Short mmCIF file of C-alpha atoms in Angstrom, two decimals:
data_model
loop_
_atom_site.label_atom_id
_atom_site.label_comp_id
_atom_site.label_asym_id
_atom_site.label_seq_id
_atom_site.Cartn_x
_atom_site.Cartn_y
_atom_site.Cartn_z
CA UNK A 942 50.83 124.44 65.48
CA UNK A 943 54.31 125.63 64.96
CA UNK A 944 54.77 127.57 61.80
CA UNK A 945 57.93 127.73 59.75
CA UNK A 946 59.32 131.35 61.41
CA UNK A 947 59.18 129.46 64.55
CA UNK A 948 62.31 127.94 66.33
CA UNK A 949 61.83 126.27 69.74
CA UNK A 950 65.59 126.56 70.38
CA UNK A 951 65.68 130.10 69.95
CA UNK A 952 63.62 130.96 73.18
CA UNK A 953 65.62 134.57 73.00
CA UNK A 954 63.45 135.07 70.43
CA UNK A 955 60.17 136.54 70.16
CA UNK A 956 57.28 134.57 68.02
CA UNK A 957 54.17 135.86 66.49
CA UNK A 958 51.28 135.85 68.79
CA UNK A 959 54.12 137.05 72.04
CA UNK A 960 55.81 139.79 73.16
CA UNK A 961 56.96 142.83 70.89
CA UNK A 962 54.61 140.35 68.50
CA UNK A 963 51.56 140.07 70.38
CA UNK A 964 49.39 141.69 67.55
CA UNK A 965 52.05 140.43 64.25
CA UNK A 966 50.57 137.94 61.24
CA UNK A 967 51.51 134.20 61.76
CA UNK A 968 54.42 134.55 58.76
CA UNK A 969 56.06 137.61 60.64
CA UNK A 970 59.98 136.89 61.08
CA UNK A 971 61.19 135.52 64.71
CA UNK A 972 62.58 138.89 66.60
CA UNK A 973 65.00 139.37 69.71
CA UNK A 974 62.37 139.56 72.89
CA UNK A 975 61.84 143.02 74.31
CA UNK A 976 65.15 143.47 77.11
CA UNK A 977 66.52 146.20 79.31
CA UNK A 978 70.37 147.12 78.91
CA UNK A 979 72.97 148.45 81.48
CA UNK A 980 75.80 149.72 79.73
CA UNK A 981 78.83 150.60 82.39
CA UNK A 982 81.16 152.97 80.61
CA UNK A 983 84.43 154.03 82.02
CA UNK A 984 87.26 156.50 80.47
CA UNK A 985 88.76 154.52 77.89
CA UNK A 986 91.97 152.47 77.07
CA UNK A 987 94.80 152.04 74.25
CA UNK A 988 94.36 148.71 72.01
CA UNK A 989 98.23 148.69 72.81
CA UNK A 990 101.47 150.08 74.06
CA UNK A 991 103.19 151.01 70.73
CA UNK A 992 103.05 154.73 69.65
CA UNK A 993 100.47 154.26 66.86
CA UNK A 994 98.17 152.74 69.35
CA UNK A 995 99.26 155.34 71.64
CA UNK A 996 98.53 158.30 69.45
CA UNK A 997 95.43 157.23 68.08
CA UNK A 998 93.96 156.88 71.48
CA UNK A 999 95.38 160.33 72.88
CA UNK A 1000 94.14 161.93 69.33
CA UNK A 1001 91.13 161.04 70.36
CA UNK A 1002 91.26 161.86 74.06
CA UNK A 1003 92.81 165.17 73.75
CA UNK A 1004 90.21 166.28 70.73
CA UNK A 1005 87.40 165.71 72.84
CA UNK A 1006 86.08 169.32 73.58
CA UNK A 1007 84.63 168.24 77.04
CA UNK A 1008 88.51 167.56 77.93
CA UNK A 1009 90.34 170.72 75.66
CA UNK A 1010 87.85 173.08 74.90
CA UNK A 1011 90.19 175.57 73.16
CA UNK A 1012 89.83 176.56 69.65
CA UNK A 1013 90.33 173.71 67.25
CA UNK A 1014 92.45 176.53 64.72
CA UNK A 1015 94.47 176.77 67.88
CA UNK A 1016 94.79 173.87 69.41
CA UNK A 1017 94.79 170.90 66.77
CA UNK A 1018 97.86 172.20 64.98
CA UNK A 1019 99.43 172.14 68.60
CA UNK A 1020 98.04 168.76 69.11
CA UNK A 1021 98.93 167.12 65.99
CA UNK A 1022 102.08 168.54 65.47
CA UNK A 1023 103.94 168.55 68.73
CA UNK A 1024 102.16 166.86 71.49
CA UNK A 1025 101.65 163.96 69.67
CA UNK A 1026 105.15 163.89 68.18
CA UNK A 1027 106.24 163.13 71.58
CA UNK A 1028 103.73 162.20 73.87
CA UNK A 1029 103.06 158.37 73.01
CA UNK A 1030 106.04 157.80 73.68
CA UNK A 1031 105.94 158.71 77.24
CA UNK A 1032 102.56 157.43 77.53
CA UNK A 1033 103.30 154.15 76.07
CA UNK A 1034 106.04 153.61 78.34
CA UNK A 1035 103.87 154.49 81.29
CA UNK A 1036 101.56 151.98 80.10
CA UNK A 1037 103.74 149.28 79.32
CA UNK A 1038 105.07 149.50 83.17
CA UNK A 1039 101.10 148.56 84.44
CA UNK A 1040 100.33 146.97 81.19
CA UNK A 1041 98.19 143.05 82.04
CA UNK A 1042 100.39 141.07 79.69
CA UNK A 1043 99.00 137.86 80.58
CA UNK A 1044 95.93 139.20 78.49
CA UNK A 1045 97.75 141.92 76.60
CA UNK A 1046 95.27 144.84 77.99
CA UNK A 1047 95.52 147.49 79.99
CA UNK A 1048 94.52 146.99 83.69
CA UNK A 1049 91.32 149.20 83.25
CA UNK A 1050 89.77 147.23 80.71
CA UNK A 1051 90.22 143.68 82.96
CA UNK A 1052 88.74 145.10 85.88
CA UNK A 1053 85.80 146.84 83.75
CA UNK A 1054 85.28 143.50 82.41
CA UNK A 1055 85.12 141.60 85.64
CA UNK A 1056 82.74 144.49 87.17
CA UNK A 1057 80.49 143.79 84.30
CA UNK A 1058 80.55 140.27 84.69
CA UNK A 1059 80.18 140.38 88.76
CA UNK A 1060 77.32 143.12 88.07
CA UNK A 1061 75.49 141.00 85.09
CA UNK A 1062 75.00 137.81 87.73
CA UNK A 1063 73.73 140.38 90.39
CA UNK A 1064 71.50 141.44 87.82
CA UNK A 1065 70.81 138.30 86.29
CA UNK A 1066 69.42 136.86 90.25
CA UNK A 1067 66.90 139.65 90.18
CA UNK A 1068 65.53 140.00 86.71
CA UNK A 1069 66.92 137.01 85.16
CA UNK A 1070 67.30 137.31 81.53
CA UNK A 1071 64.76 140.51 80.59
CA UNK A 1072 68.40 142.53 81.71
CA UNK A 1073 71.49 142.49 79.54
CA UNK A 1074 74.94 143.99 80.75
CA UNK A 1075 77.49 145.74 78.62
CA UNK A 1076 80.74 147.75 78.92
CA UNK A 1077 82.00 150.28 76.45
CA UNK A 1078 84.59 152.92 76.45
CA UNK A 1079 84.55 156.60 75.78
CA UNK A 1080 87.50 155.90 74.02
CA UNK A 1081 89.27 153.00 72.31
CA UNK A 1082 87.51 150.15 72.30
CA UNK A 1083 84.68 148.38 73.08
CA UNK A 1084 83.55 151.84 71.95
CA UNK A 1085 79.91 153.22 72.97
CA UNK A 1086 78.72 153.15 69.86
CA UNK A 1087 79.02 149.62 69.03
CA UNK A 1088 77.77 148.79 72.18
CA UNK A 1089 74.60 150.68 72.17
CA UNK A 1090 73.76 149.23 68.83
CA UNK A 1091 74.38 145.52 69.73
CA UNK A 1092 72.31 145.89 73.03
CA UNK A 1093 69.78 147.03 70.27
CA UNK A 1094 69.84 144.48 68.05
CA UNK A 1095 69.52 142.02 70.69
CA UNK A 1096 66.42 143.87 71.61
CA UNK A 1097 67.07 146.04 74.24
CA UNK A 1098 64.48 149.03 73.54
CA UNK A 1099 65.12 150.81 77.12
CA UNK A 1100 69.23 151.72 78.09
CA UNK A 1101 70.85 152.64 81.25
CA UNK A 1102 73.81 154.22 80.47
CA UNK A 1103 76.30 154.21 83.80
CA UNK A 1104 79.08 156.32 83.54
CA UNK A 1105 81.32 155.27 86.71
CA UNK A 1106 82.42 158.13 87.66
CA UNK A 1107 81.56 158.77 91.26
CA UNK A 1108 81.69 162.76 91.01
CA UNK A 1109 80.29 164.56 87.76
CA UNK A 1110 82.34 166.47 85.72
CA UNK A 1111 81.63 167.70 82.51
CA UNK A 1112 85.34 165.59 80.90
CA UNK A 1113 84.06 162.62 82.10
CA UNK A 1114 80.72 161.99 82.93
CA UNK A 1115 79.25 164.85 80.48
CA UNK A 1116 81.48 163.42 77.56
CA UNK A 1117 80.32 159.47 78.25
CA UNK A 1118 76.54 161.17 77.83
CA UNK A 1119 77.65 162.90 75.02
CA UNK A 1120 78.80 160.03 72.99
CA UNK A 1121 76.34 158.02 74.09
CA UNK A 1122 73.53 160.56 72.39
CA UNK A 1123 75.68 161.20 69.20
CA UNK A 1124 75.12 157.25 68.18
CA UNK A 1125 71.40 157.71 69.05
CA UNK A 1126 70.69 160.51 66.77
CA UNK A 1127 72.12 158.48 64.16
CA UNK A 1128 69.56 155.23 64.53
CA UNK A 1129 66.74 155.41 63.01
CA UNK A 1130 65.26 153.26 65.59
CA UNK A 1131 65.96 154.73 68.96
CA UNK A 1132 66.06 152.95 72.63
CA UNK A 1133 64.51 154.91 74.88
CA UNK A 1134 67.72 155.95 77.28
CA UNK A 1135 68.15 156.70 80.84
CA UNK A 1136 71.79 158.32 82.42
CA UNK A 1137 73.00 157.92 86.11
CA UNK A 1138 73.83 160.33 87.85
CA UNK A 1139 76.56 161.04 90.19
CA UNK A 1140 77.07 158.91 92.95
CA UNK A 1141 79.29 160.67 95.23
CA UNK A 1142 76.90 160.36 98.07
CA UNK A 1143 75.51 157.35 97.70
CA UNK A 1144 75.81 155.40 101.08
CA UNK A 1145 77.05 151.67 100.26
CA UNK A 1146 79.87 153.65 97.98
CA UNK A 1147 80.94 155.45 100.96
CA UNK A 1148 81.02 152.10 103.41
CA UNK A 1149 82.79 150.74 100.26
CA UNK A 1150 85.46 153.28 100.37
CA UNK A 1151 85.82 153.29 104.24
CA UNK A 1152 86.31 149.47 104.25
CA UNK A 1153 89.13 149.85 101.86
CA UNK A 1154 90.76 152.51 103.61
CA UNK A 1155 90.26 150.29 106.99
CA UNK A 1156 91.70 147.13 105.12
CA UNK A 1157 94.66 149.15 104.01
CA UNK A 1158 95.47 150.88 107.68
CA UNK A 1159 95.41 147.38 109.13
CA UNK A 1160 97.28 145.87 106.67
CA UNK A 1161 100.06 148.48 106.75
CA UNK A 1162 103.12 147.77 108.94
CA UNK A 1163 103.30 151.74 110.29
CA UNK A 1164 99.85 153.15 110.54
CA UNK A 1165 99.31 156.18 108.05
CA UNK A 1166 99.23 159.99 109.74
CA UNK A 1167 97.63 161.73 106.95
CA UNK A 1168 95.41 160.19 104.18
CA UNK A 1169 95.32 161.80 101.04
CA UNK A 1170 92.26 161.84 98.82
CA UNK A 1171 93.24 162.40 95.47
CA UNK A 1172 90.81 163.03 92.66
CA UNK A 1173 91.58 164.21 89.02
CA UNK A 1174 92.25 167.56 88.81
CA UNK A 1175 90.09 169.73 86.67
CA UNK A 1176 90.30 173.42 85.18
CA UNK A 1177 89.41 176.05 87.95
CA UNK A 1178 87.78 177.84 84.69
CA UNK A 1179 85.34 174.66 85.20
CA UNK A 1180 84.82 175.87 88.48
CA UNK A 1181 83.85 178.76 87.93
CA UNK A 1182 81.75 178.39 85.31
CA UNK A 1183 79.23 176.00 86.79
CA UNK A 1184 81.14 172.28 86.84
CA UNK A 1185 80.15 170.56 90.36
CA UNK A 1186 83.21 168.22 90.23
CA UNK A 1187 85.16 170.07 92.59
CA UNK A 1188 82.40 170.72 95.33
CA UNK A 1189 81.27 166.81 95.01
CA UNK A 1190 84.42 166.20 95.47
CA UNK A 1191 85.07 167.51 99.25
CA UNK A 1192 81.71 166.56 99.76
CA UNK A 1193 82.93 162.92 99.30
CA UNK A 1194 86.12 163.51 101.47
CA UNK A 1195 83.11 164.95 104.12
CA UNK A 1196 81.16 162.03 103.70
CA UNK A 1197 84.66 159.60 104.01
CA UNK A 1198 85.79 161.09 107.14
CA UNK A 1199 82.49 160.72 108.68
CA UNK A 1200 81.88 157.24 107.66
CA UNK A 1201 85.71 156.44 109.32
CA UNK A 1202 84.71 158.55 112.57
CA UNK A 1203 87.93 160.42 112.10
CA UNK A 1204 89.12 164.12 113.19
CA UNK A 1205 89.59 166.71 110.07
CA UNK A 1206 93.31 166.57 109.99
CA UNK A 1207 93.20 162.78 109.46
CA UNK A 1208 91.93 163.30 105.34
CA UNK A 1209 92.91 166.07 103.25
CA UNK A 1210 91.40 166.51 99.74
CA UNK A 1211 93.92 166.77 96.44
CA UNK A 1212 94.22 166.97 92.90
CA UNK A 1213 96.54 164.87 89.99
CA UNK A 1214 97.23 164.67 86.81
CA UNK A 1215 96.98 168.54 85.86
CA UNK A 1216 98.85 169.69 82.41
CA UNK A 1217 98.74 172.82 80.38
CA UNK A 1218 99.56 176.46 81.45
CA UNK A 1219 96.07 178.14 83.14
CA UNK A 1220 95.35 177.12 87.10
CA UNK A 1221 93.86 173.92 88.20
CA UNK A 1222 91.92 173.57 91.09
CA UNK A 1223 93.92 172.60 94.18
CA UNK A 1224 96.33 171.88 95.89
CA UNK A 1225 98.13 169.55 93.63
CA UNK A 1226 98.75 165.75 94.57
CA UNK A 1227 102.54 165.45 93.72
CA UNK A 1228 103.52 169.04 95.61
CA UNK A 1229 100.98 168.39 98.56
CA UNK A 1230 102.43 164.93 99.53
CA UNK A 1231 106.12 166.75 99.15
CA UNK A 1232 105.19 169.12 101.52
CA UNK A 1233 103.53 167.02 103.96
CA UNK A 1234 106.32 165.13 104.16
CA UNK A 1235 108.70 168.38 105.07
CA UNK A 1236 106.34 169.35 107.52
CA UNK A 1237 107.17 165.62 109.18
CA UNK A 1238 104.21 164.01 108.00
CA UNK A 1239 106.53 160.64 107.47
CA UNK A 1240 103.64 158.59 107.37
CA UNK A 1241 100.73 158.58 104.80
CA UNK A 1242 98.27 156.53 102.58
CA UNK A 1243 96.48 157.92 99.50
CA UNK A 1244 93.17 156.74 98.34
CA UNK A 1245 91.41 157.73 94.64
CA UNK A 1246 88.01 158.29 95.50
CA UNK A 1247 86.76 159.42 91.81
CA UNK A 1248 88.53 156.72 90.22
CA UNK A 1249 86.09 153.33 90.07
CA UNK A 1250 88.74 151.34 88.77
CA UNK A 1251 92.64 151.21 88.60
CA UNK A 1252 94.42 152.79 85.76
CA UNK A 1253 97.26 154.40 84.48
CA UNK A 1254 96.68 157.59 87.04
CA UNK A 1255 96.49 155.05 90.17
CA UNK A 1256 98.90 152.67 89.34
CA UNK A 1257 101.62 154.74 87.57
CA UNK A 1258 100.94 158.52 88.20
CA UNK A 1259 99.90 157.89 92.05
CA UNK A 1260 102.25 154.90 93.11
CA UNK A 1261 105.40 155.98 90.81
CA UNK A 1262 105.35 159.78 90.78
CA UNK A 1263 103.16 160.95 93.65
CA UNK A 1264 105.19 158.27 95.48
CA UNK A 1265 108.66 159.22 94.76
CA UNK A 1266 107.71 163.08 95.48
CA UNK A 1267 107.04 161.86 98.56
CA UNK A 1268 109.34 159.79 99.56
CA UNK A 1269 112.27 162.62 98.16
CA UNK A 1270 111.12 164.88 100.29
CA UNK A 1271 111.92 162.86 103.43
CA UNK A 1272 108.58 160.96 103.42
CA UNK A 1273 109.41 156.85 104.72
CA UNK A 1274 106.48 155.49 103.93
CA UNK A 1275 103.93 155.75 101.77
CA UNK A 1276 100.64 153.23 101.81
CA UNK A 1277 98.45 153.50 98.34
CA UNK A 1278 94.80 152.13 98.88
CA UNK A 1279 93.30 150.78 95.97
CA UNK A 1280 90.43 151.78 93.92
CA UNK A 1281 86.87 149.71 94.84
CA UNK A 1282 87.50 147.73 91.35
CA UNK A 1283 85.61 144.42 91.55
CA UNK A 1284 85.08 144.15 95.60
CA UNK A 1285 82.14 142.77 96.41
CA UNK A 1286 81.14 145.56 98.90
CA UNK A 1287 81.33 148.16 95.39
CA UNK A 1288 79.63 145.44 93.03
CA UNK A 1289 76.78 145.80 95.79
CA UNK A 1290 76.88 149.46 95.85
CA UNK A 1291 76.56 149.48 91.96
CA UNK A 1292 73.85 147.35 92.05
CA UNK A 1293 72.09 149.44 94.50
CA UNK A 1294 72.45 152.04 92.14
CA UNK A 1295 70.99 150.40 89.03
CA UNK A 1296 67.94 149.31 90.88
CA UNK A 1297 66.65 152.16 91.47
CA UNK A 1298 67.49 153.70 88.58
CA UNK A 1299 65.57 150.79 86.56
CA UNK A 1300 62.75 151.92 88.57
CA UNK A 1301 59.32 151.32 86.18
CA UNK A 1302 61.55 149.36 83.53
CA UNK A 1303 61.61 145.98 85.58
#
């Protein structure tokens, strides 16, 4: 007999007698059945291109102490006062050059969409629907917290949290984490959570990279002499004080090279987008492809290996700036391979990935 808190055309629902209700009275209230959530989290993007947008989302970017970790009484009155007097407006305008206008976003929020989407029907072959898929931002918007709290109001009690970040580093992966635990510790109800760990070795991301390197050699009209991995630069303070970024990083050049069968001065490892006055691990994208190209390295490609999606540091800061250094200093021409995004060969990898590390959930 169907009693009154029952609704046949709710069958996301849980009903006394079932599920997370197994044991519950006959008048208990209809609840979302018991799921498993991925979240994929990535870096974060601007709601838009104008400088309120633009300073809201680098206020929050730059305040992080994962990504600044100088004094607030030092730094915040720096922050506030000058950089963000001025910097939107470069920022903005760097955005608006990549900027998708057909869906007024920025291109690292489409292609985090469409890997979630590609991702949730791997997913939903395997496990049907006792898995729910999710993206949120660390920061702008969807942000992590309201995420996490609709996966658990839609029942999720267990999380997987997947920073994409290929290489750990305490800015990016550490901070996602971060976040991620800050909303928990404010639930009264908490999902049980798991993290993923870095994936710089993991072997279907490798073959993913190599194919897209292979694709972009034989697609280019003068084959590259040099390929240049660039990752985002970090402190060398991080370094030294215990970060693994920059050691996963050659690892993954290592691991590259290998996969590709090529000699050591085929792939050489460097770093972008480094500001502020103390030293950054090296050598530094926009000087290194300079001075390849006045040692007569005319020829060369650069790949993004840490990046899992295309942004504002691949598609402005890597084929606008590292580009032109190039190409000024006598380089002719200059071959940028693109990050995995939604390629079928990376959706697989990430799947790979989330398998195992649903391992006893599913």
């Amino acid at each position: 007999m169907t009693t009154p808190t029952q609704d046949p055309a709710r069958p996301e629902m849980a009903r006394p007698g079932e599920g997370r209700l197994a044991h519950a009275p006959a008048d208990h209230p209809l609840v979302p059945r018991a799921r498993v959530g991925v979240v994929l989290v990535n870096l974060g993007t601007p709601d838009a291109t104008d400088y309120w947008s633009m300073r809201r989302y680098l206020s929050e970017f730059l305040s992080d102490k994962r990504v600044v970790d100088y004094p607030s009484w030092k730094w915040q009155p720096l922050l506030q006062l000058i950089i963000l007097s001025r910097r939107p407006f470069k920022s903005g305008e760097a955005y608006r050059g990549i900027w998708n206008t057909e869906q007024d976003e920025s291109p690292l929020l489409t292609i985090t969409r469409n890997q979630t989407r590609k991702v949730a029907e791997g997913l939903a072959a395997r496990y049907g629907d006792l898995v729910m898929v999710d993206f949120a931002m660390r920061y702008g918007n969807p942000s992590t917290d309201s995420v996490l709290k609709r996966l658990q109001a839609a029942g999720c009690e267990r999380i997987l949290f997947f920073p994409l970040y290929p290489q750990y580093a305490s800015p990016t992966t550490a901070t996602a984490n971060d976040h991620a635990f800050r909303t928990l510790m404010r639930l009264k109800w908490q999902p049980a959570i798991r993290t993923v760990p870095a994936y710089f070795e993991q072997p279907l991301y490798i073959e993913a990279l190599a194919s897209s390197v292979r694709e972009a050699y034989d697609a280019a009209e003068t084959p590259p002499e040099v390929l240049v991995a660039s990752y985002h630069g970090v402190p060398k303070r991080f370094l030294m004080e215990g970060d693994p970024y920059y050691c996963q990083c050659q690892k993954t050049t290592r691991l590259l090279r290998e996969r590709l069968g090529w000699e050591e001065e085929q792939i050489q490892t460097a770093f972008q987008s480094q500001f502020g006055p103390e030293e950054w691990v090296g050598p530094a994208t926009v000087a290194h492809v300079a001075e390849l190209a006045r040692q007569g390295r005319k020829h060369i490609a650069v790949v993004s290996p840490a990046f899992s999606a295309d942004c504002v540091e691949t598609l402005e800061e890597i084929q606008e700036e590292i580009r032109d250094a190039f190409l000024e200093a006598g380089g002719e021409t200059f071959t940028y391979v693109p990050c995995l995004n939604d390629r079928e060969d990376h959706v697989a990898a990430l799947l790979a990935i989330i398998d195992n590390e649903l391992g006893g959930w599913v």
